[in-house]
Amino acid sequence: DIVRALHELPGNRWISYNLSQTALDEENTVPALSACSIARASRVHIEILETVQVRSPETIAHLKLIHACGHDIFLDDFSQGFSNLSYLLSDVPIDGVKLDRVLIEKVTEKPEVATITANVLNICNDLNIKTIAEWVSTEDQRQWLMDHGCQWGQGQLFGMPGFLKDYN
């Protein structure tokens, strides 16, 4: 249960909840996320999977309610599938993006990947959108991401897959 897990979390950690369309359509998902107290809600990041129908009025209403409860909403696998720049201009309250591994794995090796990733980070920074890079596996990647304004990383470099660590 998410509320119990929140109370057991160390102070500098958060839970990332991958929100699929199936979960969003279940009757208990939105009430369960709403039940987290405002003080603890900021420690639950909602990651919208690329399968979520973000343009649906019902989905937008659910996401606005979840956001109003204090949860940050991130676009997962940003650059893949349906997760694209147009979502940043939609009515969905987007607090951040999780950069897909395709933007991270070769960022220090291929100039075209570095250019695209730097531009995505610039757009996010200009719009005050938080960024998490997934699949960070080398110190060179971490340093490049820090130098280009990425706030958080996730991946093997930080101990184990799925472990989030603030760069600072």
PDB file of C-alpha atoms in Angstrom:
ATOM      1  CA  ASP A   1       0.000   0.000   0.000  1.00  0.00           C
ATOM      2  CA  ILE A   2       1.382   3.352  -1.092  1.00  0.00           C
ATOM      3  CA  VAL A   3       0.482   5.260   2.093  1.00  0.00           C
ATOM      4  CA  ARG A   4       2.298   2.727   4.307  1.00  0.00           C
ATOM      5  CA  ALA A   5       5.324   2.741   1.990  1.00  0.00           C
ATOM      6  CA  LEU A   6       5.507   6.544   2.238  1.00  0.00           C
ATOM      7  CA  HIS A   7       5.769   6.412   6.023  1.00  0.00           C
ATOM      8  CA  GLU A   8       8.670   3.953   5.768  1.00  0.00           C
ATOM      9  CA  LEU A   9      10.672   6.002   3.243  1.00  0.00           C
ATOM     10  CA  PRO A  10      13.861   7.779   4.343  1.00  0.00           C
ATOM     11  CA  GLY A  11      13.505  11.570   4.228  1.00  0.00           C
ATOM     12  CA  ASN A  12      15.448  12.164   1.004  1.00  0.00           C
ATOM     13  CA  ARG A  13      13.679   9.563  -1.168  1.00  0.00           C
ATOM     14  CA  TRP A  14      10.446   9.401  -3.092  1.00  0.00           C
ATOM     15  CA  ILE A  15       8.302   6.824  -4.800  1.00  0.00           C
ATOM     16  CA  SER A  16       7.762   6.912  -8.536  1.00  0.00           C
ATOM     17  CA  TYR A  17       4.405   5.423  -9.438  1.00  0.00           C
ATOM     18  CA  ASN A  18       4.074   4.347 -13.080  1.00  0.00           C
ATOM     19  CA  LEU A  19       0.532   5.222 -14.063  1.00  0.00           C
ATOM     20  CA  SER A  20      -0.852   3.178 -16.948  1.00  0.00           C
ATOM     21  CA  GLN A  21      -4.190   3.717 -18.644  1.00  0.00           C
ATOM     22  CA  THR A  22      -5.463   0.529 -16.991  1.00  0.00           C
ATOM     23  CA  ALA A  23      -4.524   1.812 -13.525  1.00  0.00           C
ATOM     24  CA  LEU A  24      -6.012   5.234 -14.251  1.00  0.00           C
ATOM     25  CA  ASP A  25      -9.289   3.593 -15.281  1.00  0.00           C
ATOM     26  CA  GLU A  26      -9.499   1.550 -12.057  1.00  0.00           C
ATOM     27  CA  GLU A  27     -11.916   2.976  -9.511  1.00  0.00           C
ATOM     28  CA  ASN A  28      -9.485   2.950  -6.580  1.00  0.00           C
ATOM     29  CA  THR A  29      -6.360   4.530  -8.166  1.00  0.00           C
ATOM     30  CA  VAL A  30      -7.293   8.209  -8.010  1.00  0.00           C
ATOM     31  CA  PRO A  31      -8.803   7.943  -4.492  1.00  0.00           C
ATOM     32  CA  ALA A  32      -5.711   6.056  -3.254  1.00  0.00           C
ATOM     33  CA  LEU A  33      -3.365   8.717  -4.615  1.00  0.00           C
ATOM     34  CA  SER A  34      -5.637  11.433  -3.228  1.00  0.00           C
ATOM     35  CA  ALA A  35      -5.499   9.789   0.219  1.00  0.00           C
ATOM     36  CA  CYS A  36      -1.811  10.568   0.626  1.00  0.00           C
ATOM     37  CA  SER A  37      -1.545  13.558   2.921  1.00  0.00           C
ATOM     38  CA  ILE A  38      -0.353  16.764   1.279  1.00  0.00           C
ATOM     39  CA  ALA A  39       2.820  16.642   3.392  1.00  0.00           C
ATOM     40  CA  ARG A  40       3.702  13.231   1.957  1.00  0.00           C
ATOM     41  CA  ALA A  41       2.141  13.635  -1.508  1.00  0.00           C
ATOM     42  CA  SER A  42       5.180  15.520  -2.779  1.00  0.00           C
ATOM     43  CA  ARG A  43       7.160  12.318  -2.202  1.00  0.00           C
ATOM     44  CA  VAL A  44       5.059  10.398  -4.739  1.00  0.00           C
ATOM     45  CA  HIS A  45       5.953  11.219  -8.323  1.00  0.00           C
ATOM     46  CA  ILE A  46       3.424  10.039 -10.851  1.00  0.00           C
ATOM     47  CA  GLU A  47       5.003   8.867 -14.095  1.00  0.00           C
ATOM     48  CA  ILE A  48       2.518   8.814 -16.948  1.00  0.00           C
ATOM     49  CA  LEU A  49       3.289   5.865 -19.183  1.00  0.00           C
ATOM     50  CA  GLU A  50       3.182   6.369 -22.916  1.00  0.00           C
ATOM     51  CA  THR A  51      -0.002   4.259 -23.068  1.00  0.00           C
ATOM     52  CA  VAL A  52      -2.047   6.873 -21.169  1.00  0.00           C
ATOM     53  CA  GLN A  53      -4.535   8.692 -23.377  1.00  0.00           C
ATOM     54  CA  VAL A  54      -3.484  12.166 -22.286  1.00  0.00           C
ATOM     55  CA  ARG A  55      -5.882  13.959 -24.612  1.00  0.00           C
ATOM     56  CA  SER A  56      -8.975  12.346 -23.085  1.00  0.00           C
ATOM     57  CA  PRO A  57     -11.030  14.853 -21.021  1.00  0.00           C
ATOM     58  CA  GLU A  58     -11.575  12.198 -18.319  1.00  0.00           C
ATOM     59  CA  THR A  59      -7.837  11.471 -18.120  1.00  0.00           C
ATOM     60  CA  ILE A  60      -7.023  15.176 -17.924  1.00  0.00           C
ATOM     61  CA  ALA A  61      -9.561  15.585 -15.100  1.00  0.00           C
ATOM     62  CA  HIS A  62      -8.057  12.645 -13.181  1.00  0.00           C
ATOM     63  CA  LEU A  63      -4.510  13.961 -13.623  1.00  0.00           C
ATOM     64  CA  LYS A  64      -5.537  17.461 -12.502  1.00  0.00           C
ATOM     65  CA  LEU A  65      -7.094  15.965  -9.352  1.00  0.00           C
ATOM     66  CA  ILE A  66      -3.965  13.909  -8.632  1.00  0.00           C
ATOM     67  CA  HIS A  67      -1.817  17.013  -9.190  1.00  0.00           C
ATOM     68  CA  ALA A  68      -4.057  19.119  -6.933  1.00  0.00           C
ATOM     69  CA  CYS A  69      -3.339  16.609  -4.156  1.00  0.00           C
ATOM     70  CA  GLY A  70       0.334  17.586  -4.325  1.00  0.00           C
ATOM     71  CA  HIS A  71       1.803  14.893  -6.573  1.00  0.00           C
ATOM     72  CA  ASP A  72       4.342  15.844  -9.237  1.00  0.00           C
ATOM     73  CA  ILE A  73       3.406  14.446 -12.626  1.00  0.00           C
ATOM     74  CA  PHE A  74       6.169  13.294 -14.958  1.00  0.00           C
ATOM     75  CA  LEU A  75       6.051  12.034 -18.527  1.00  0.00           C
ATOM     76  CA  ASP A  76       7.805   8.660 -18.565  1.00  0.00           C
ATOM     77  CA  ASP A  77      10.102   7.575 -21.407  1.00  0.00           C
ATOM     78  CA  PHE A  78      10.157  11.089 -22.847  1.00  0.00           C
ATOM     79  CA  SER A  79      11.052  10.841 -26.544  1.00  0.00           C
ATOM     80  CA  GLN A  80       9.404   7.434 -27.022  1.00  0.00           C
ATOM     81  CA  GLY A  81       6.008   6.589 -28.467  1.00  0.00           C
ATOM     82  CA  PHE A  82       3.266   9.039 -27.577  1.00  0.00           C
ATOM     83  CA  SER A  83       5.351  10.888 -24.964  1.00  0.00           C
ATOM     84  CA  ASN A  84       6.321  13.986 -26.903  1.00  0.00           C
ATOM     85  CA  LEU A  85       6.726  17.741 -26.808  1.00  0.00           C
ATOM     86  CA  SER A  86       3.047  18.440 -27.517  1.00  0.00           C
ATOM     87  CA  TYR A  87       2.202  17.120 -24.032  1.00  0.00           C
ATOM     88  CA  LEU A  88       4.168  20.018 -22.552  1.00  0.00           C
ATOM     89  CA  LEU A  89       1.680  22.352 -24.248  1.00  0.00           C
ATOM     90  CA  SER A  90      -1.443  20.442 -23.223  1.00  0.00           C
ATOM     91  CA  ASP A  91      -3.883  20.992 -20.359  1.00  0.00           C
ATOM     92  CA  VAL A  92      -2.208  18.215 -18.366  1.00  0.00           C
ATOM     93  CA  PRO A  93      -0.235  19.591 -15.418  1.00  0.00           C
ATOM     94  CA  ILE A  94       3.273  18.346 -16.263  1.00  0.00           C
ATOM     95  CA  ASP A  95       5.952  18.940 -13.617  1.00  0.00           C
ATOM     96  CA  GLY A  96       8.708  16.916 -15.212  1.00  0.00           C
ATOM     97  CA  VAL A  97       9.935  14.480 -17.799  1.00  0.00           C
ATOM     98  CA  LYS A  98      11.902  11.282 -17.485  1.00  0.00           C
ATOM     99  CA  LEU A  99      14.314  11.201 -20.400  1.00  0.00           C
ATOM    100  CA  ASP A 100      14.272   7.850 -22.160  1.00  0.00           C
ATOM    101  CA  ARG A 101      17.406   5.739 -22.340  1.00  0.00           C
ATOM    102  CA  VAL A 102      17.722   6.420 -26.094  1.00  0.00           C
ATOM    103  CA  LEU A 103      18.667  10.013 -25.168  1.00  0.00           C
ATOM    104  CA  ILE A 104      21.119   8.939 -22.457  1.00  0.00           C
ATOM    105  CA  GLU A 105      22.988   5.824 -23.599  1.00  0.00           C
ATOM    106  CA  LYS A 106      24.942   7.545 -26.405  1.00  0.00           C
ATOM    107  CA  VAL A 107      24.865  11.154 -25.179  1.00  0.00           C
ATOM    108  CA  THR A 108      28.656  11.266 -24.738  1.00  0.00           C
ATOM    109  CA  GLU A 109      29.421   9.217 -27.847  1.00  0.00           C
ATOM    110  CA  LYS A 110      27.224  10.532 -30.656  1.00  0.00           C
ATOM    111  CA  PRO A 111      27.086  14.293 -31.368  1.00  0.00           C
ATOM    112  CA  GLU A 112      23.567  14.087 -32.829  1.00  0.00           C
ATOM    113  CA  VAL A 113      22.259  12.436 -29.640  1.00  0.00           C
ATOM    114  CA  ALA A 114      24.017  15.088 -27.539  1.00  0.00           C
ATOM    115  CA  THR A 115      22.456  17.880 -29.632  1.00  0.00           C
ATOM    116  CA  ILE A 116      18.934  16.488 -29.348  1.00  0.00           C
ATOM    117  CA  THR A 117      19.286  15.782 -25.619  1.00  0.00           C
ATOM    118  CA  ALA A 118      20.761  19.234 -24.920  1.00  0.00           C
ATOM    119  CA  ASN A 119      17.852  20.852 -26.764  1.00  0.00           C
ATOM    120  CA  VAL A 120      15.271  18.808 -24.850  1.00  0.00           C
ATOM    121  CA  LEU A 121      16.956  19.808 -21.571  1.00  0.00           C
ATOM    122  CA  ASN A 122      17.022  23.470 -22.652  1.00  0.00           C
ATOM    123  CA  ILE A 123      13.299  23.393 -23.441  1.00  0.00           C
ATOM    124  CA  CYS A 124      12.544  21.767 -20.085  1.00  0.00           C
ATOM    125  CA  ASN A 125      14.719  24.222 -18.186  1.00  0.00           C
ATOM    126  CA  ASP A 126      13.159  27.198 -20.008  1.00  0.00           C
ATOM    127  CA  LEU A 127       9.683  25.902 -19.077  1.00  0.00           C
ATOM    128  CA  ASN A 128      10.722  25.099 -15.463  1.00  0.00           C
ATOM    129  CA  ILE A 129      10.051  21.423 -16.058  1.00  0.00           C
ATOM    130  CA  LYS A 130      12.017  18.997 -13.882  1.00  0.00           C
ATOM    131  CA  THR A 131      14.153  16.349 -15.568  1.00  0.00           C
ATOM    132  CA  ILE A 132      15.188  12.822 -14.646  1.00  0.00           C
ATOM    133  CA  ALA A 133      17.595  10.886 -16.861  1.00  0.00           C
ATOM    134  CA  GLU A 134      17.138   7.131 -16.867  1.00  0.00           C
ATOM    135  CA  TRP A 135      19.819   4.531 -17.595  1.00  0.00           C
ATOM    136  CA  VAL A 136      22.717   6.681 -16.394  1.00  0.00           C
ATOM    137  CA  SER A 137      25.573   4.191 -16.262  1.00  0.00           C
ATOM    138  CA  THR A 138      28.816   6.183 -16.542  1.00  0.00           C
ATOM    139  CA  GLU A 139      30.400   9.124 -14.787  1.00  0.00           C
ATOM    140  CA  ASP A 140      30.799  10.835 -18.183  1.00  0.00           C
ATOM    141  CA  GLN A 141      27.034  10.633 -18.761  1.00  0.00           C
ATOM    142  CA  ARG A 142      26.328  11.964 -15.272  1.00  0.00           C
ATOM    143  CA  GLN A 143      28.710  14.894 -15.747  1.00  0.00           C
ATOM    144  CA  TRP A 144      27.312  15.710 -19.189  1.00  0.00           C
ATOM    145  CA  LEU A 145      23.754  15.676 -17.835  1.00  0.00           C
ATOM    146  CA  MET A 146      24.683  17.883 -14.881  1.00  0.00           C
ATOM    147  CA  ASP A 147      26.468  20.331 -17.200  1.00  0.00           C
ATOM    148  CA  HIS A 148      23.302  20.567 -19.302  1.00  0.00           C
ATOM    149  CA  GLY A 149      20.861  21.154 -16.433  1.00  0.00           C
ATOM    150  CA  CYS A 150      19.402  17.711 -15.760  1.00  0.00           C
ATOM    151  CA  GLN A 151      18.339  17.586 -12.089  1.00  0.00           C
ATOM    152  CA  TRP A 152      18.187  13.850 -11.343  1.00  0.00           C
ATOM    153  CA  GLY A 153      19.525  10.557 -12.572  1.00  0.00           C
ATOM    154  CA  GLN A 154      18.447   6.979 -12.331  1.00  0.00           C
ATOM    155  CA  GLY A 155      20.444   3.917 -13.206  1.00  0.00           C
ATOM    156  CA  GLN A 156      23.364   1.628 -12.637  1.00  0.00           C
ATOM    157  CA  LEU A 157      25.778   4.448 -11.743  1.00  0.00           C
ATOM    158  CA  PHE A 158      23.743   5.168  -8.622  1.00  0.00           C
ATOM    159  CA  GLY A 159      23.865   1.650  -7.249  1.00  0.00           C
ATOM    160  CA  MET A 160      21.054  -0.274  -8.850  1.00  0.00           C
ATOM    161  CA  PRO A 161      18.452   0.193 -11.555  1.00  0.00           C
ATOM    162  CA  GLY A 162      15.487   2.154 -10.322  1.00  0.00           C
ATOM    163  CA  PHE A 163      17.420   4.038  -7.621  1.00  0.00           C
ATOM    164  CA  LEU A 164      17.012   7.779  -7.942  1.00  0.00           C
ATOM    165  CA  LYS A 165      19.666  10.122  -6.648  1.00  0.00           C
ATOM    166  CA  ASP A 166      19.913  13.873  -6.726  1.00  0.00           C
ATOM    167  CA  TYR A 167      23.062  14.927  -8.598  1.00  0.00           C
ATOM    168  CA  ASN A 168      23.773  17.704  -6.108  1.00  0.00           C
TER     169      ASN A 168
END
